[in-house]
């Protein structure tokens, strides 16, 4: 049948060292608004967000495919909500061969604090105390991938290759939510915008700018509705050791007033 027939499946993808319950508040909010929909809280990467982002995307693609094959109703629309690394794992998932058959169903892609361009121009350099998870990730593949140091030639790096991969251009809506207070997803990176610092960077600036164009051009050509959000939280306390920067990153998941407001006000994108 047409893409309009069948059930709308929402897939929720957690971030680094997360688990399927991280996005349950978002899931519950959307379930209140869309009681007829189907929901998958992804669990396939719960014990492993250390390895190569591409293989995490492959596992997610297989999990989504397996879920769809056992749904009682045919899938009519397919939407994804990813937090942090989950938004990147989702993009890696969309590029998998097994997902090709579902492209006509892709409806809304929504990332919350996902560093789509990696950490090339993060104000929180990896050395400072702020990057709590990257510290733990020192020798992990994902850290090298995120900082575009997994290859001597940046154009061969994972994040650059992902910028060229298909996926996002098949959605009706692409929603990019970011908070300037978030120290773990640089604001420009989470909104897929050119960082002013790249314009002064003779060495790596061109790679950064090319990544932005690689991701956005196919979306613009396909007429995708791209919506960027700037989110500010009222956070109490001092900014010691990046607590505010971490708090904002986590509040995208755990602030019920924000989640209710965001998904209610923007419900037209999820219908």
mmCIF file of C-alpha atoms in Angstrom:
data_model
loop_
_atom_site.group_PDB
_atom_site.id
_atom_site.type_symbol
_atom_site.label_atom_id
_atom_site.label_comp_id
_atom_site.label_asym_id
_atom_site.label_seq_id
_atom_site.Cartn_x
_atom_site.Cartn_y
_atom_site.Cartn_z
ATOM 1 C CA UNK A 1 0.000 0.000 0.000
ATOM 2 C CA UNK A 2 0.859 3.673 0.028
ATOM 3 C CA UNK A 3 3.214 5.032 2.666
ATOM 4 C CA UNK A 4 0.093 6.394 4.393
ATOM 5 C CA UNK A 5 -1.263 2.907 5.089
ATOM 6 C CA UNK A 6 -0.165 0.853 8.051
ATOM 7 C CA UNK A 7 1.277 1.781 11.409
ATOM 8 C CA UNK A 8 3.743 4.528 12.261
ATOM 9 C CA UNK A 9 6.824 3.010 13.945
ATOM 10 C CA UNK A 10 8.986 5.261 16.136
ATOM 11 C CA UNK A 11 12.511 4.018 16.875
ATOM 12 C CA UNK A 12 14.420 5.473 19.862
ATOM 13 C CA UNK A 13 18.202 5.263 19.946
ATOM 14 C CA UNK A 14 20.242 5.958 23.097
ATOM 15 C CA UNK A 15 23.728 7.408 23.311
ATOM 16 C CA UNK A 16 27.078 6.413 24.763
ATOM 17 C CA UNK A 17 26.901 3.966 27.695
ATOM 18 C CA UNK A 18 23.139 4.379 27.639
ATOM 19 C CA UNK A 19 20.328 1.882 27.647
ATOM 20 C CA UNK A 20 16.908 1.474 26.072
ATOM 21 C CA UNK A 21 15.184 3.222 29.006
ATOM 22 C CA UNK A 22 17.050 6.499 28.483
ATOM 23 C CA UNK A 23 14.434 7.655 25.964
ATOM 24 C CA UNK A 24 11.368 6.241 27.717
ATOM 25 C CA UNK A 25 10.139 9.728 28.739
ATOM 26 C CA UNK A 26 10.164 10.775 25.082
ATOM 27 C CA UNK A 27 8.521 7.494 24.080
ATOM 28 C CA UNK A 28 5.775 7.923 26.713
ATOM 29 C CA UNK A 29 5.140 11.495 25.576
ATOM 30 C CA UNK A 30 4.777 10.442 21.934
ATOM 31 C CA UNK A 31 2.630 7.435 22.953
ATOM 32 C CA UNK A 32 0.219 9.854 24.680
ATOM 33 C CA UNK A 33 0.000 11.961 21.517
ATOM 34 C CA UNK A 34 -0.077 9.012 19.074
ATOM 35 C CA UNK A 35 -1.713 6.047 20.834
ATOM 36 C CA UNK A 36 -2.085 4.183 17.532
ATOM 37 C CA UNK A 37 1.646 4.183 16.790
ATOM 38 C CA UNK A 38 4.203 1.446 17.474
ATOM 39 C CA UNK A 39 7.399 2.095 19.456
ATOM 40 C CA UNK A 40 10.802 0.433 19.554
ATOM 41 C CA UNK A 41 13.254 1.366 22.314
ATOM 42 C CA UNK A 42 16.452 0.083 20.733
ATOM 43 C CA UNK A 43 18.394 -2.362 22.922
ATOM 44 C CA UNK A 44 20.815 -3.914 20.406
ATOM 45 C CA UNK A 45 23.753 -1.677 21.414
ATOM 46 C CA UNK A 46 23.152 -1.502 25.167
ATOM 47 C CA UNK A 47 26.346 -3.259 26.175
ATOM 48 C CA UNK A 48 28.484 -1.927 23.400
ATOM 49 C CA UNK A 49 28.728 1.712 22.507
ATOM 50 C CA UNK A 50 32.523 1.498 22.459
ATOM 51 C CA UNK A 51 33.044 -0.088 19.092
ATOM 52 C CA UNK A 52 32.981 1.221 15.566
ATOM 53 C CA UNK A 53 29.914 3.414 14.951
ATOM 54 C CA UNK A 54 29.352 1.650 11.615
ATOM 55 C CA UNK A 55 28.910 -1.734 13.285
ATOM 56 C CA UNK A 56 26.565 -0.188 15.868
ATOM 57 C CA UNK A 57 24.509 1.157 12.942
ATOM 58 C CA UNK A 58 24.451 -2.298 11.379
ATOM 59 C CA UNK A 59 23.131 -3.838 14.611
ATOM 60 C CA UNK A 60 20.439 -1.157 14.862
ATOM 61 C CA UNK A 61 19.375 -1.744 11.238
ATOM 62 C CA UNK A 62 18.963 -5.466 11.911
ATOM 63 C CA UNK A 63 17.027 -4.771 15.094
ATOM 64 C CA UNK A 64 14.637 -2.396 13.270
ATOM 65 C CA UNK A 65 14.185 -4.896 10.419
ATOM 66 C CA UNK A 66 13.483 -7.743 12.874
ATOM 67 C CA UNK A 67 10.929 -5.590 14.701
ATOM 68 C CA UNK A 68 9.147 -4.613 11.483
ATOM 69 C CA UNK A 69 8.917 -8.230 10.323
ATOM 70 C CA UNK A 70 7.089 -9.209 13.533
ATOM 71 C CA UNK A 71 4.717 -6.191 13.639
ATOM 72 C CA UNK A 72 1.035 -7.146 13.436
ATOM 73 C CA UNK A 73 0.285 -4.317 11.034
ATOM 74 C CA UNK A 74 2.419 -3.302 8.044
ATOM 75 C CA UNK A 75 4.700 -0.347 8.740
ATOM 76 C CA UNK A 76 3.302 2.813 7.137
ATOM 77 C CA UNK A 77 5.805 5.372 8.391
ATOM 78 C CA UNK A 78 9.180 5.058 10.066
ATOM 79 C CA UNK A 79 10.584 7.786 12.331
ATOM 80 C CA UNK A 80 13.740 7.899 14.454
ATOM 81 C CA UNK A 81 14.600 9.837 17.604
ATOM 82 C CA UNK A 82 18.265 9.656 18.659
ATOM 83 C CA UNK A 83 20.061 11.202 21.616
ATOM 84 C CA UNK A 84 23.770 12.040 21.481
ATOM 85 C CA UNK A 85 25.734 9.213 19.817
ATOM 86 C CA UNK A 86 22.342 7.595 19.095
ATOM 87 C CA UNK A 87 21.665 10.198 16.409
ATOM 88 C CA UNK A 88 24.918 9.228 14.667
ATOM 89 C CA UNK A 89 24.308 5.476 15.074
ATOM 90 C CA UNK A 90 20.910 6.100 13.433
ATOM 91 C CA UNK A 91 22.557 7.768 10.419
ATOM 92 C CA UNK A 92 24.925 4.787 10.122
ATOM 93 C CA UNK A 93 21.876 2.492 10.328
ATOM 94 C CA UNK A 94 20.064 4.339 7.519
ATOM 95 C CA UNK A 95 22.979 3.680 5.149
ATOM 96 C CA UNK A 96 22.754 -0.101 5.611
ATOM 97 C CA UNK A 97 21.583 -2.233 2.691
ATOM 98 C CA UNK A 98 18.817 -3.841 4.776
ATOM 99 C CA UNK A 99 17.207 -0.405 5.313
ATOM 100 C CA UNK A 100 16.907 0.427 1.595
ATOM 101 C CA UNK A 101 13.495 -1.242 1.322
ATOM 102 C CA UNK A 102 12.109 1.089 4.015
ATOM 103 C CA UNK A 103 13.214 4.387 2.459
ATOM 104 C CA UNK A 104 9.744 5.163 1.046
ATOM 105 C CA UNK A 105 8.430 4.933 4.639
ATOM 106 C CA UNK A 106 11.012 7.272 6.226
ATOM 107 C CA UNK A 107 9.079 10.110 7.836
ATOM 108 C CA UNK A 108 10.878 12.120 10.550
ATOM 109 C CA UNK A 109 14.464 11.968 11.774
ATOM 110 C CA UNK A 110 15.044 13.824 15.050
ATOM 111 C CA UNK A 111 18.395 14.151 16.813
ATOM 112 C CA UNK A 112 18.848 15.629 20.285
ATOM 113 C CA UNK A 113 22.389 16.813 21.018
ATOM 114 C CA UNK A 114 24.069 14.658 18.337
ATOM 115 C CA UNK A 115 27.471 15.832 17.091
ATOM 116 C CA UNK A 116 26.878 15.237 13.365
ATOM 117 C CA UNK A 117 30.178 16.850 12.404
ATOM 118 C CA UNK A 118 32.141 15.253 15.226
ATOM 119 C CA UNK A 119 34.171 17.264 17.726
ATOM 120 C CA UNK A 120 36.433 19.145 15.354
ATOM 121 C CA UNK A 121 35.790 22.552 16.919
ATOM 122 C CA UNK A 122 34.572 21.710 20.388
ATOM 123 C CA UNK A 123 35.038 24.384 23.048
ATOM 124 C CA UNK A 124 35.409 21.483 25.464
ATOM 125 C CA UNK A 125 38.714 20.146 24.272
ATOM 126 C CA UNK A 126 39.002 16.437 24.945
ATOM 127 C CA UNK A 127 41.841 17.193 27.357
ATOM 128 C CA UNK A 128 39.703 19.204 29.775
ATOM 129 C CA UNK A 129 37.572 17.577 32.442
ATOM 130 C CA UNK A 130 34.368 18.227 30.578
ATOM 131 C CA UNK A 131 34.355 15.320 28.169
ATOM 132 C CA UNK A 132 33.380 12.768 30.793
ATOM 133 C CA UNK A 133 32.616 10.031 28.346
ATOM 134 C CA UNK A 134 35.457 10.649 25.937
ATOM 135 C CA UNK A 135 37.902 10.254 28.813
ATOM 136 C CA UNK A 136 36.605 6.713 29.308
ATOM 137 C CA UNK A 137 36.729 6.263 25.587
ATOM 138 C CA UNK A 138 40.407 7.155 25.252
ATOM 139 C CA UNK A 139 41.346 4.128 23.204
ATOM 140 C CA UNK A 140 37.992 3.439 21.671
ATOM 141 C CA UNK A 141 37.225 3.487 17.991
ATOM 142 C CA UNK A 142 34.277 5.840 18.487
ATOM 143 C CA UNK A 143 36.486 8.541 20.060
ATOM 144 C CA UNK A 144 38.843 8.492 17.103
ATOM 145 C CA UNK A 145 35.886 8.524 14.750
ATOM 146 C CA UNK A 146 34.281 11.472 16.545
ATOM 147 C CA UNK A 147 37.472 13.518 16.548
ATOM 148 C CA UNK A 148 38.168 12.620 12.889
ATOM 149 C CA UNK A 149 41.521 11.102 13.884
ATOM 150 C CA UNK A 150 40.679 7.535 12.832
ATOM 151 C CA UNK A 151 42.459 8.129 9.521
ATOM 152 C CA UNK A 152 45.490 10.214 8.502
ATOM 153 C CA UNK A 153 43.449 11.508 5.572
ATOM 154 C CA UNK A 154 40.339 13.222 7.029
ATOM 155 C CA UNK A 155 38.397 12.451 3.836
ATOM 156 C CA UNK A 156 38.811 8.745 4.655
ATOM 157 C CA UNK A 157 37.647 9.238 8.256
ATOM 158 C CA UNK A 158 34.423 7.566 9.375
ATOM 159 C CA UNK A 159 32.501 10.800 10.062
ATOM 160 C CA UNK A 160 33.481 12.173 6.656
ATOM 161 C CA UNK A 161 32.404 8.975 4.889
ATOM 162 C CA UNK A 162 29.158 9.037 6.881
ATOM 163 C CA UNK A 163 28.549 12.596 5.633
ATOM 164 C CA UNK A 164 28.483 11.129 2.106
ATOM 165 C CA UNK A 165 26.243 8.161 3.009
ATOM 166 C CA UNK A 166 22.598 8.012 1.913
ATOM 167 C CA UNK A 167 19.738 8.171 4.382
ATOM 168 C CA UNK A 168 18.587 11.555 5.643
ATOM 169 C CA UNK A 169 17.474 12.799 2.222
ATOM 170 C CA UNK A 170 14.680 10.190 2.206
ATOM 171 C CA UNK A 171 12.897 11.747 5.205
ATOM 172 C CA UNK A 172 10.092 14.281 5.029
ATOM 173 C CA UNK A 173 11.413 16.111 8.108
ATOM 174 C CA UNK A 174 14.863 16.362 9.710
ATOM 175 C CA UNK A 175 14.782 17.959 13.165
ATOM 176 C CA UNK A 176 18.064 19.003 14.775
ATOM 177 C CA UNK A 177 17.741 19.946 18.437
ATOM 178 C CA UNK A 178 20.741 21.476 20.177
ATOM 179 C CA UNK A 179 21.530 23.464 23.296
ATOM 180 C CA UNK A 180 24.384 26.005 23.352
ATOM 181 C CA UNK A 181 24.825 24.968 27.018
ATOM 182 C CA UNK A 182 25.560 21.364 25.986
ATOM 183 C CA UNK A 183 29.281 20.693 26.317
ATOM 184 C CA UNK A 184 29.168 17.254 24.689
ATOM 185 C CA UNK A 185 27.607 18.143 21.375
ATOM 186 C CA UNK A 186 29.040 21.398 20.006
ATOM 187 C CA UNK A 187 26.132 23.635 18.992
ATOM 188 C CA UNK A 188 27.191 24.002 15.320
ATOM 189 C CA UNK A 189 27.836 20.240 15.083
ATOM 190 C CA UNK A 190 24.432 19.258 16.501
ATOM 191 C CA UNK A 191 22.728 21.686 14.081
ATOM 192 C CA UNK A 192 24.909 20.744 11.075
ATOM 193 C CA UNK A 193 26.143 24.288 10.549
ATOM 194 C CA UNK A 194 29.573 25.607 9.555
ATOM 195 C CA UNK A 195 31.657 26.565 12.576
ATOM 196 C CA UNK A 196 33.144 30.053 12.270
ATOM 197 C CA UNK A 197 36.435 28.586 13.461
ATOM 198 C CA UNK A 198 36.671 26.387 10.365
ATOM 199 C CA UNK A 199 36.921 29.508 8.174
ATOM 200 C CA UNK A 200 40.218 30.395 9.887
ATOM 201 C CA UNK A 201 41.514 26.820 9.838
ATOM 202 C CA UNK A 202 43.681 26.405 6.758
ATOM 203 C CA UNK A 203 44.479 22.773 7.526
ATOM 204 C CA UNK A 204 41.187 21.060 8.391
ATOM 205 C CA UNK A 205 38.620 23.766 7.694
ATOM 206 C CA UNK A 206 37.848 22.581 4.188
ATOM 207 C CA UNK A 207 37.047 19.051 5.460
ATOM 208 C CA UNK A 208 34.582 20.472 7.977
ATOM 209 C CA UNK A 209 32.864 22.689 5.399
ATOM 210 C CA UNK A 210 32.715 19.802 2.910
ATOM 211 C CA UNK A 211 31.016 17.595 5.529
ATOM 212 C CA UNK A 212 28.307 20.208 6.077
ATOM 213 C CA UNK A 213 27.672 20.394 2.322
ATOM 214 C CA UNK A 214 27.796 16.596 1.916
ATOM 215 C CA UNK A 215 25.051 16.158 4.507
ATOM 216 C CA UNK A 216 22.847 19.112 3.596
ATOM 217 C CA UNK A 217 23.001 19.242 -0.202
ATOM 218 C CA UNK A 218 21.060 15.984 -0.806
ATOM 219 C CA UNK A 219 18.451 17.119 1.731
ATOM 220 C CA UNK A 220 18.033 20.477 0.010
ATOM 221 C CA UNK A 221 17.876 18.797 -3.411
ATOM 222 C CA UNK A 222 15.181 16.406 -2.161
ATOM 223 C CA UNK A 223 13.166 19.222 -0.571
ATOM 224 C CA UNK A 224 13.499 17.836 2.967
ATOM 225 C CA UNK A 225 12.055 20.061 5.665
ATOM 226 C CA UNK A 226 15.094 20.826 7.902
ATOM 227 C CA UNK A 227 14.217 22.409 11.248
ATOM 228 C CA UNK A 228 16.871 23.537 13.738
ATOM 229 C CA UNK A 229 16.097 24.133 17.397
ATOM 230 C CA UNK A 230 18.030 26.130 19.981
ATOM 231 C CA UNK A 231 17.209 24.930 23.477
ATOM 232 C CA UNK A 232 17.990 26.752 26.728
ATOM 233 C CA UNK A 233 17.604 25.149 30.132
ATOM 234 C CA UNK A 234 17.361 26.788 33.544
ATOM 235 C CA UNK A 235 20.253 25.055 35.258
ATOM 236 C CA UNK A 236 21.086 25.815 38.875
ATOM 237 C CA UNK A 237 24.528 25.556 40.387
ATOM 238 C CA UNK A 238 28.029 26.466 39.372
ATOM 239 C CA UNK A 239 29.826 25.543 36.196
ATOM 240 C CA UNK A 240 32.510 23.539 37.962
ATOM 241 C CA UNK A 241 34.057 20.669 35.981
ATOM 242 C CA UNK A 242 31.537 21.055 33.212
ATOM 243 C CA UNK A 243 28.497 20.162 35.324
ATOM 244 C CA UNK A 244 26.300 22.603 33.406
ATOM 245 C CA UNK A 245 27.659 21.328 30.112
ATOM 246 C CA UNK A 246 26.827 17.792 31.134
ATOM 247 C CA UNK A 247 23.465 18.743 32.668
ATOM 248 C CA UNK A 248 22.234 20.313 29.429
ATOM 249 C CA UNK A 249 23.223 17.207 27.458
ATOM 250 C CA UNK A 250 21.292 14.957 29.865
ATOM 251 C CA UNK A 251 18.296 17.312 30.193
ATOM 252 C CA UNK A 252 17.518 16.763 26.528
ATOM 253 C CA UNK A 253 16.511 13.279 27.778
ATOM 254 C CA UNK A 254 15.384 13.878 31.324
ATOM 255 C CA UNK A 255 13.645 17.248 31.524
ATOM 256 C CA UNK A 256 9.955 16.383 31.384
ATOM 257 C CA UNK A 257 8.829 20.018 30.858
ATOM 258 C CA UNK A 258 11.179 20.304 27.857
ATOM 259 C CA UNK A 259 10.175 16.934 26.385
ATOM 260 C CA UNK A 260 6.429 17.569 26.760
ATOM 261 C CA UNK A 261 6.744 21.040 25.295
ATOM 262 C CA UNK A 262 9.048 20.030 22.414
ATOM 263 C CA UNK A 263 7.048 17.043 21.193
ATOM 264 C CA UNK A 264 3.638 18.674 21.731
ATOM 265 C CA UNK A 265 4.500 21.931 19.980
ATOM 266 C CA UNK A 266 6.190 20.041 17.120
ATOM 267 C CA UNK A 267 3.715 17.193 16.857
ATOM 268 C CA UNK A 268 2.875 18.064 13.251
ATOM 269 C CA UNK A 269 6.314 16.704 12.263
ATOM 270 C CA UNK A 270 5.530 13.341 13.831
ATOM 271 C CA UNK A 271 1.995 12.858 12.493
#
